[in-house]
PDB file of C-alpha atoms in Angstrom:
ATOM      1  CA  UNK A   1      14.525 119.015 143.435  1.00 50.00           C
ATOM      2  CA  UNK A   2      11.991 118.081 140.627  1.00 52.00           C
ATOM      3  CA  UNK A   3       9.897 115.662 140.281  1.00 49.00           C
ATOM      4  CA  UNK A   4      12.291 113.814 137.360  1.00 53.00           C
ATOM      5  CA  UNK A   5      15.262 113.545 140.327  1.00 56.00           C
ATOM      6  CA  UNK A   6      12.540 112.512 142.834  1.00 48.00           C
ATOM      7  CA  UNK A   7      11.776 109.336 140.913  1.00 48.00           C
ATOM      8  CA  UNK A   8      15.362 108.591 140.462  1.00 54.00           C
ATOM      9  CA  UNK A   9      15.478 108.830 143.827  1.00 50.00           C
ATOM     10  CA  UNK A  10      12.872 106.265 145.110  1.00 48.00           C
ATOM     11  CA  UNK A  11      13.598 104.190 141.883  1.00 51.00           C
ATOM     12  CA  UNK A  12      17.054 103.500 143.268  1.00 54.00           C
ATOM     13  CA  UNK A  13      15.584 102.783 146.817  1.00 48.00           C
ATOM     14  CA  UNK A  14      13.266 100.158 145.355  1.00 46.00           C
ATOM     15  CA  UNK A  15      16.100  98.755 143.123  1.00 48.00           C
ATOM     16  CA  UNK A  16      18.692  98.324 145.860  1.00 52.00           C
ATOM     17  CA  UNK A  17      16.021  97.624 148.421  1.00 51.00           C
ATOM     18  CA  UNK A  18      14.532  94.541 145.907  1.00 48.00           C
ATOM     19  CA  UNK A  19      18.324  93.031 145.584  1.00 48.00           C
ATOM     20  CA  UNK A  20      18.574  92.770 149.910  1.00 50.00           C
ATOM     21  CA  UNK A  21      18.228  89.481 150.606  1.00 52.00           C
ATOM     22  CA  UNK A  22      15.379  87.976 153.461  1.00 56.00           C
ATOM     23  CA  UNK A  23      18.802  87.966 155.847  1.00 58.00           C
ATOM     24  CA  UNK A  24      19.946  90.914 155.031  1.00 69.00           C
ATOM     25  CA  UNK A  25      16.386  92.383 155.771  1.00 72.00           C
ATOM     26  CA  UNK A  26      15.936  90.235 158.902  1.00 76.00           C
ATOM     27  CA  UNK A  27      18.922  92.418 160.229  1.00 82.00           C
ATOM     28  CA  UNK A  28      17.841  95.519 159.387  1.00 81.00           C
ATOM     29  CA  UNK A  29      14.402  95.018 160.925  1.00 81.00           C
ATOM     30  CA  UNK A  30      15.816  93.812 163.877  1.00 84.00           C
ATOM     31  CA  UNK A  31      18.023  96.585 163.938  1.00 88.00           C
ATOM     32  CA  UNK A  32      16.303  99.688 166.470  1.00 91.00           C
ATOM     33  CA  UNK A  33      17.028 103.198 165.473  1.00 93.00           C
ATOM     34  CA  UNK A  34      17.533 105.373 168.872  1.00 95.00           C
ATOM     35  CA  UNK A  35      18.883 109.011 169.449  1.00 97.00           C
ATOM     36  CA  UNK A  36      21.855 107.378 170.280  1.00 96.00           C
ATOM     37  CA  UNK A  37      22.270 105.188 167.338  1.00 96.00           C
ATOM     38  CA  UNK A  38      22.047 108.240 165.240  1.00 96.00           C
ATOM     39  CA  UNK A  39      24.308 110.287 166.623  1.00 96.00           C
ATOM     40  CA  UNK A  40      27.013 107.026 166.373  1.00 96.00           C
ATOM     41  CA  UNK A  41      26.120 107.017 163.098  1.00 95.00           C
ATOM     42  CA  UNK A  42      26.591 110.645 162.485  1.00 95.00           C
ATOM     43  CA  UNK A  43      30.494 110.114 164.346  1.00 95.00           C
ATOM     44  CA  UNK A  44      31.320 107.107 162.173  1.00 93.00           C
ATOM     45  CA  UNK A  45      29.775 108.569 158.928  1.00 92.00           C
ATOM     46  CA  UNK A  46      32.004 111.731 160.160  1.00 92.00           C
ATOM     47  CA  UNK A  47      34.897 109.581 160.548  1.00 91.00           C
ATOM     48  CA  UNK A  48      34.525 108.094 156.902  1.00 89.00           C
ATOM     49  CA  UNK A  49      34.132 111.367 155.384  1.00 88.00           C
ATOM     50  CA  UNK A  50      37.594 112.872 156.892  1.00 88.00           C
ATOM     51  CA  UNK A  51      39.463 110.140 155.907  1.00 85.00           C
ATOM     52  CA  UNK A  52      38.404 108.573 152.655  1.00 82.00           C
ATOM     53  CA  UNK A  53      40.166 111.125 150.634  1.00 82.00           C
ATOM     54  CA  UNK A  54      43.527 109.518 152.055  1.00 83.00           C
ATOM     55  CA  UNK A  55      42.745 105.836 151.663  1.00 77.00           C
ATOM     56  CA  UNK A  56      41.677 106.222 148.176  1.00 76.00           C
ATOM     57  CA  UNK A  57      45.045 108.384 147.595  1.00 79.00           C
ATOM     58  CA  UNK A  58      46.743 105.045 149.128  1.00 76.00           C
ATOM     59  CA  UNK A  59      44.980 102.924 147.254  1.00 72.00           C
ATOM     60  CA  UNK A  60      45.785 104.693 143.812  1.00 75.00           C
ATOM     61  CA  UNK A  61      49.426 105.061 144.713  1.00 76.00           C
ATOM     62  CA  UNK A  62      49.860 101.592 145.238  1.00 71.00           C
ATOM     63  CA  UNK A  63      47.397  99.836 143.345  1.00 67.00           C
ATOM     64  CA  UNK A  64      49.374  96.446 142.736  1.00 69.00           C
ATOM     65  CA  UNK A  65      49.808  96.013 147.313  1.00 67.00           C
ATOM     66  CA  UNK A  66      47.309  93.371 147.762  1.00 68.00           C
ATOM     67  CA  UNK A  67      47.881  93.958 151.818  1.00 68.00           C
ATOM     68  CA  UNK A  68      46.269  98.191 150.616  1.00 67.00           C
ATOM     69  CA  UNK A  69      42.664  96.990 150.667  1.00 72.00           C
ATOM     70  CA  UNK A  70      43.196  94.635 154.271  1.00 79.00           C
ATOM     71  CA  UNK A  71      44.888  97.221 155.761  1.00 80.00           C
ATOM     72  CA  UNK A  72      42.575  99.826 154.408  1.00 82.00           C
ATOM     73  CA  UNK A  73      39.542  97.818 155.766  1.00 84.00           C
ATOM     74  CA  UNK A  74      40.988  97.510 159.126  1.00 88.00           C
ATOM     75  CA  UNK A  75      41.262 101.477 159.386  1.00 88.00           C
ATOM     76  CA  UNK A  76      37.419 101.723 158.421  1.00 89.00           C
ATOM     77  CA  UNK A  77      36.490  99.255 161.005  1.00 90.00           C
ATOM     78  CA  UNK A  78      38.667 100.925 163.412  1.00 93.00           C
ATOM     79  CA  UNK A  79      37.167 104.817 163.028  1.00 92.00           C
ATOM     80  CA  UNK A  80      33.258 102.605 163.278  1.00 93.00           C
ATOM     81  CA  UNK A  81      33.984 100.878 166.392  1.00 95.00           C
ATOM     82  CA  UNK A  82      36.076 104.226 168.156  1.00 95.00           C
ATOM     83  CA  UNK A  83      32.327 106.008 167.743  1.00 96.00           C
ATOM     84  CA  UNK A  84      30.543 102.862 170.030  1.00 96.00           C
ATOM     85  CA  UNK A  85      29.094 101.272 166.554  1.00 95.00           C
ATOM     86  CA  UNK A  86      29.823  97.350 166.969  1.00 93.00           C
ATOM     87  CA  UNK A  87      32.066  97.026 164.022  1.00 93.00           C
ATOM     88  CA  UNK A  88      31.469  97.606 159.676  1.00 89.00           C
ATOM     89  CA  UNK A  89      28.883  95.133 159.506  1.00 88.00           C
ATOM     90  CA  UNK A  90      26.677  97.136 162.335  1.00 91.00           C
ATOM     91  CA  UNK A  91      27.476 100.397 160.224  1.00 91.00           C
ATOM     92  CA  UNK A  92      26.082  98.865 156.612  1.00 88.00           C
ATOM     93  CA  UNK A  93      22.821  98.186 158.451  1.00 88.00           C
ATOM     94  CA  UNK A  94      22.846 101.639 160.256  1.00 91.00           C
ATOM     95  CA  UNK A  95      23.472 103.513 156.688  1.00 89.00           C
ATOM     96  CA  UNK A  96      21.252 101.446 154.433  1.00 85.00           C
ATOM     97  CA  UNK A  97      18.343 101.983 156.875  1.00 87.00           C
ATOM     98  CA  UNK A  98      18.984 105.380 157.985  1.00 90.00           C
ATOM     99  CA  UNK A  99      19.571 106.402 154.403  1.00 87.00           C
ATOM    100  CA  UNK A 100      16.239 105.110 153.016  1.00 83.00           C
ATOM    101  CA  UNK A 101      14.116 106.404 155.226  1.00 86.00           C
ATOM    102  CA  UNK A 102      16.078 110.081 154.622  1.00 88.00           C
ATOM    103  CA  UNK A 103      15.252 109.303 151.244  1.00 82.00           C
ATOM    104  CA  UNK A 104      12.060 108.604 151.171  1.00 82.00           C
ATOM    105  CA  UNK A 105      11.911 111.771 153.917  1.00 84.00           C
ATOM    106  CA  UNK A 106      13.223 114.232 151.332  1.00 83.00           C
ATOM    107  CA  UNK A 107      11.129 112.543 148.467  1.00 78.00           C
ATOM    108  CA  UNK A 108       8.001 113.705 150.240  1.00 77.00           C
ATOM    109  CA  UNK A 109       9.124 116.920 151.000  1.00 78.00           C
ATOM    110  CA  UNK A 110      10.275 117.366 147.375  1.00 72.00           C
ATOM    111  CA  UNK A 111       6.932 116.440 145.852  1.00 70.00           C
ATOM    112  CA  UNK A 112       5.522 118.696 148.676  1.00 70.00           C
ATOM    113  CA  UNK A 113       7.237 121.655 147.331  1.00 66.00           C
ATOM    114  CA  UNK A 114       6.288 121.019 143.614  1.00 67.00           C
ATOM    115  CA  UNK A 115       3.388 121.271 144.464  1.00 70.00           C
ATOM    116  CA  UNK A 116       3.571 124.710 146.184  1.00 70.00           C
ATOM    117  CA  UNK A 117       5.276 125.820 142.986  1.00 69.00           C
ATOM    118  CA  UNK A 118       2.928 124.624 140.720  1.00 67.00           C
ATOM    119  CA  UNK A 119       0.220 126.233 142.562  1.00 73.00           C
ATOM    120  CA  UNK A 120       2.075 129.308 142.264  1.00 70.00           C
ATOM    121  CA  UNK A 121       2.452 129.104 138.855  1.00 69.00           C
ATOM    122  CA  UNK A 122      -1.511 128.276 137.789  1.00 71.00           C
ATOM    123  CA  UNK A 123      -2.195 131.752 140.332  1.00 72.00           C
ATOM    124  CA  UNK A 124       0.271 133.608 138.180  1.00 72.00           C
ATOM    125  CA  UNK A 125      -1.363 132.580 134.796  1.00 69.00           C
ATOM    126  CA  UNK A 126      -4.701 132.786 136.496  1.00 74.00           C
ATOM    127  CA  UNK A 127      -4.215 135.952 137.293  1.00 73.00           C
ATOM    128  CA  UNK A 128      -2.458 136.778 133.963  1.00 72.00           C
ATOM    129  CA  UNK A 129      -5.636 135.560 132.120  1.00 75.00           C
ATOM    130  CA  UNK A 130      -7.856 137.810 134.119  1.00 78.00           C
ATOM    131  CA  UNK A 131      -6.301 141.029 133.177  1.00 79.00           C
ATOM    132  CA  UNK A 132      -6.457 139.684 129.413  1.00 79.00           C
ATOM    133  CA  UNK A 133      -9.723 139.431 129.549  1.00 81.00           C
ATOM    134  CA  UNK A 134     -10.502 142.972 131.085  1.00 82.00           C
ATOM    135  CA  UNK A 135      -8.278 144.616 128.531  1.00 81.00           C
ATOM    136  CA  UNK A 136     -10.297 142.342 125.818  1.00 82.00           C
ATOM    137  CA  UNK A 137     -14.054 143.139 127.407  1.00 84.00           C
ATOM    138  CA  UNK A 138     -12.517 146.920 127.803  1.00 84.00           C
ATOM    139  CA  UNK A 139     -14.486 149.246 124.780  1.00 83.00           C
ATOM    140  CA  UNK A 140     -11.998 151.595 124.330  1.00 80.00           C
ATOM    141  CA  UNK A 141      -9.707 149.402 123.693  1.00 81.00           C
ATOM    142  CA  UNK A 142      -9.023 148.805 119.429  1.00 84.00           C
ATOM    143  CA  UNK A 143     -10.008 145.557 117.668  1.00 85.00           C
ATOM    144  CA  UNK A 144      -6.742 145.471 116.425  1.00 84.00           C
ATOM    145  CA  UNK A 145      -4.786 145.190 120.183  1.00 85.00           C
ATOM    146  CA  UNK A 146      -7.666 143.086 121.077  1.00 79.00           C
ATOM    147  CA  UNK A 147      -6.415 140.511 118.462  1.00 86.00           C
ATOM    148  CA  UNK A 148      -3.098 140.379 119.739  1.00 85.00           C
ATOM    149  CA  UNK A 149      -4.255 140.360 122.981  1.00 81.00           C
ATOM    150  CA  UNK A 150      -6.954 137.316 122.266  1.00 83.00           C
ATOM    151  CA  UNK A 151      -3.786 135.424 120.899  1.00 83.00           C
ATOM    152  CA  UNK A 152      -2.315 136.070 123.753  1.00 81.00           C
ATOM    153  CA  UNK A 153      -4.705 134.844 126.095  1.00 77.00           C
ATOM    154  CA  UNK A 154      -4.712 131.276 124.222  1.00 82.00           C
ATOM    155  CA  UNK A 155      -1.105 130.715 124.439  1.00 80.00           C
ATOM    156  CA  UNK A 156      -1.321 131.230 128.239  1.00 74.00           C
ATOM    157  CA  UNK A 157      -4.271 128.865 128.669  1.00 77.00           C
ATOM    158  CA  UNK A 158      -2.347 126.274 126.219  1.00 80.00           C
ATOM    159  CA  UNK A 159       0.433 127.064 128.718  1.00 74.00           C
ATOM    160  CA  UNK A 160      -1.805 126.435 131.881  1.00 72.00           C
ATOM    161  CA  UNK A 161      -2.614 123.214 129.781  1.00 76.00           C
ATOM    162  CA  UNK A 162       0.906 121.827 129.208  1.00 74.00           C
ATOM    163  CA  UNK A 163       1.707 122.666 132.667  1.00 71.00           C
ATOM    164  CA  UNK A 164      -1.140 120.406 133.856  1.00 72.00           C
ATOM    165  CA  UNK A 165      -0.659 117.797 131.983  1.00 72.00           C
ATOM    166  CA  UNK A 166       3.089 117.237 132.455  1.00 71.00           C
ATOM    167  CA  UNK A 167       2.479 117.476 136.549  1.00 67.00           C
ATOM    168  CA  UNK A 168      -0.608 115.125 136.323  1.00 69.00           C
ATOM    169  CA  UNK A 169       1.985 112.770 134.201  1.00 69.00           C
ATOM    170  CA  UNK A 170       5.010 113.115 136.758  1.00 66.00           C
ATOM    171  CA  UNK A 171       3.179 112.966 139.693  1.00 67.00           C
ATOM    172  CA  UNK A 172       1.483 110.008 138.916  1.00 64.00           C
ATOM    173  CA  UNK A 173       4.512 108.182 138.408  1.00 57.00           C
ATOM    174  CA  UNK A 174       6.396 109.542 141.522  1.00 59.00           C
ATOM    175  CA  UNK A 175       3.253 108.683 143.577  1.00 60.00           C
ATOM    176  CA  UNK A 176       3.028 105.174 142.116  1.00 57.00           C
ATOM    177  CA  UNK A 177       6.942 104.964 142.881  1.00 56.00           C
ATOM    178  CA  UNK A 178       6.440 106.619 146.307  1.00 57.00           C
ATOM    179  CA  UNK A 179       3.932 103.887 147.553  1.00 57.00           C
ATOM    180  CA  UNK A 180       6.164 100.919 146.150  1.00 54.00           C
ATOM    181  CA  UNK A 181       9.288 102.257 147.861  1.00 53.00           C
ATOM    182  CA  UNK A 182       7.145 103.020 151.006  1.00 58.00           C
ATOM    183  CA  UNK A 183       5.985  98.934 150.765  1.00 53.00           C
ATOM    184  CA  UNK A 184       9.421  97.984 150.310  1.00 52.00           C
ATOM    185  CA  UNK A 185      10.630 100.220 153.258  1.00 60.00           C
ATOM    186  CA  UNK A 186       8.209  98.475 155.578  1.00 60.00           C
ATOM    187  CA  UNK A 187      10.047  95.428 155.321  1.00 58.00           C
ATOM    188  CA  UNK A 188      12.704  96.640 157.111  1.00 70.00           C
ATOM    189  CA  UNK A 189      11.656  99.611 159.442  1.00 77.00           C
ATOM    190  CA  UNK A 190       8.739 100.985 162.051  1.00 84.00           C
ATOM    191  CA  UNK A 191       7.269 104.154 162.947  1.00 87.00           C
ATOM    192  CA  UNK A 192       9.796 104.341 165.982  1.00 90.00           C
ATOM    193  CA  UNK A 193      12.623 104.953 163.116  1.00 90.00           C
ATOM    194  CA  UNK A 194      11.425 106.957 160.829  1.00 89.00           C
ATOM    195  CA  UNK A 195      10.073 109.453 164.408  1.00 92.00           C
ATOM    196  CA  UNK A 196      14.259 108.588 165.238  1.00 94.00           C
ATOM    197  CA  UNK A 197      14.986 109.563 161.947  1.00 92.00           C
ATOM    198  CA  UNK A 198      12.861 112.807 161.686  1.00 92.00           C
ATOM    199  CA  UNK A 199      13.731 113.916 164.872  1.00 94.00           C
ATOM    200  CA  UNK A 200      17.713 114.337 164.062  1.00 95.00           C
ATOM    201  CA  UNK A 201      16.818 115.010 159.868  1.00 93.00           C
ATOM    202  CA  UNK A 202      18.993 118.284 160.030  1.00 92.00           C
ATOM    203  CA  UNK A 203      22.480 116.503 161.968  1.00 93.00           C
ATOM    204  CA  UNK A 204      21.859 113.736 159.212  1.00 92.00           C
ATOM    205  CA  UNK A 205      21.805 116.286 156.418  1.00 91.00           C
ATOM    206  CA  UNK A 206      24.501 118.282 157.892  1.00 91.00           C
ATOM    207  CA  UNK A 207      26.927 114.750 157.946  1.00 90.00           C
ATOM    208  CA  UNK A 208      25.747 113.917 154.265  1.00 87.00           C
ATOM    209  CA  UNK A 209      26.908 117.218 152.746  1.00 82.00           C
ATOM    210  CA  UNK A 210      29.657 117.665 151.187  1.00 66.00           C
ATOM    211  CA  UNK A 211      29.676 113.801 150.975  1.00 53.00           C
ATOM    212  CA  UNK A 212      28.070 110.874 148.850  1.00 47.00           C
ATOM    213  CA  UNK A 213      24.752 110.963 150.173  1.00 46.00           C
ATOM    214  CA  UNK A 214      22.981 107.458 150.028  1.00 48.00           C
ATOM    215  CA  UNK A 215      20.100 108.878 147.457  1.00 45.00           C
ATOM    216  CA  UNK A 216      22.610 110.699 145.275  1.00 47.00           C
ATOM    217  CA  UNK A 217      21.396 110.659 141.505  1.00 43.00           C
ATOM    218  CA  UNK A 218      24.707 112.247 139.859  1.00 44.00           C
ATOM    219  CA  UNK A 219      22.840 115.057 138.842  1.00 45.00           C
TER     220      UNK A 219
END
């Protein structure tokens, strides 16, 4: 994940987060992530994912059936409330606040890994400009390789350059998103769920695959 997709990310949290009305946010504050609630998530969102395929293949074969989308609606409710989750309204809640905080989750551990690489990288160009310069300082090597290699040694520092200043850039701006998402996310959740959230990351992942995840960019 770069850092491009990272800001898409958060930028759509923010977006969708800013358009929740005070209700709306009332609820989900209100609304207590446990071990429990997770895993009832994880069975409804399970649920969903089995049989969407063959409500939407409903839906298309008989677009015109105006009684499609009740009786559609009444099957979704029904696979929520079989998993203990009070009905679709309950499950809304559950998903928009158990999805941003994944989000903002894998966010930081994208940016986190960026930055690995890009350390990686400046060792690997650091390294390649020290062996430049021992061929160049070397006597016995000719004036003529020298050259080439002196060229050489300025495209990888104008590389070193360009590499710093596009990460300064992005990082900036996925910082700068990261805080206003992490404001925004406040609003609506505690340290209890995002420790709920955290603590059951890899079932969570393991239910969005293969599925629309909350986050998803398209890309």
């Amino acid at each position: 994940m770069n850092v491009k997709s990272i800001v898409k990310i958060l930028t759509l949290i923010i977006i969708s987060s800013l358009l929740t009305s005070c209700f709306v946010l009332d609820k989900l504050k209100a609304l207590k992530l446990t071990d429990k609630k997770i895993d009832q998530y994880i069975a409804a969102y399970n649920n969903l994912k089995k049989k969407m395929p063959q409500l939407l293949q409903e839906m298309n074969k008989n677009p015109q059936n105006k009684d499609i989308g009740k009786n559609q609606f009444e099957q979704i409710n029904s696979l929520i409330k079989e998993t203990g989750i009070k009905d679709y309204t309950e499950f809304v809640l559950l998903n928009a606040k158990i999805g941003s905080i994944f989000s903002i989750i894998q966010g930081e551990k994208g940016m986190s890994d960026f930055e690995k690489l890009k350390e990686k990288g400046d060792k690997m160009l650091s390294d390649g400009e020290k062996q430049l310069m021992e061929q160049i300082n070397n006597p016995d090597i000719p004036e003529e390789t020298k050259a080439e290699l002196k060229k050489a040694l300025e495209e990888i520092r104008q590389s070193t350059k360009n590499i710093s200043d596009t990460y300064a850039n992005n990082t900036k701006w996925a910082n700068l998103v990261m805080d206003k998402v992490k404001g925004v996310s406040n609003l609506m959740v505690d340290k209890n769920d995002i420790d709920v959230v955290k603590r059951n990351e890899s079932k969570i992942m393991q239910a969005y695959t293969g599925f629309t995840k909350p986050y998803d960019t398209g890309e």
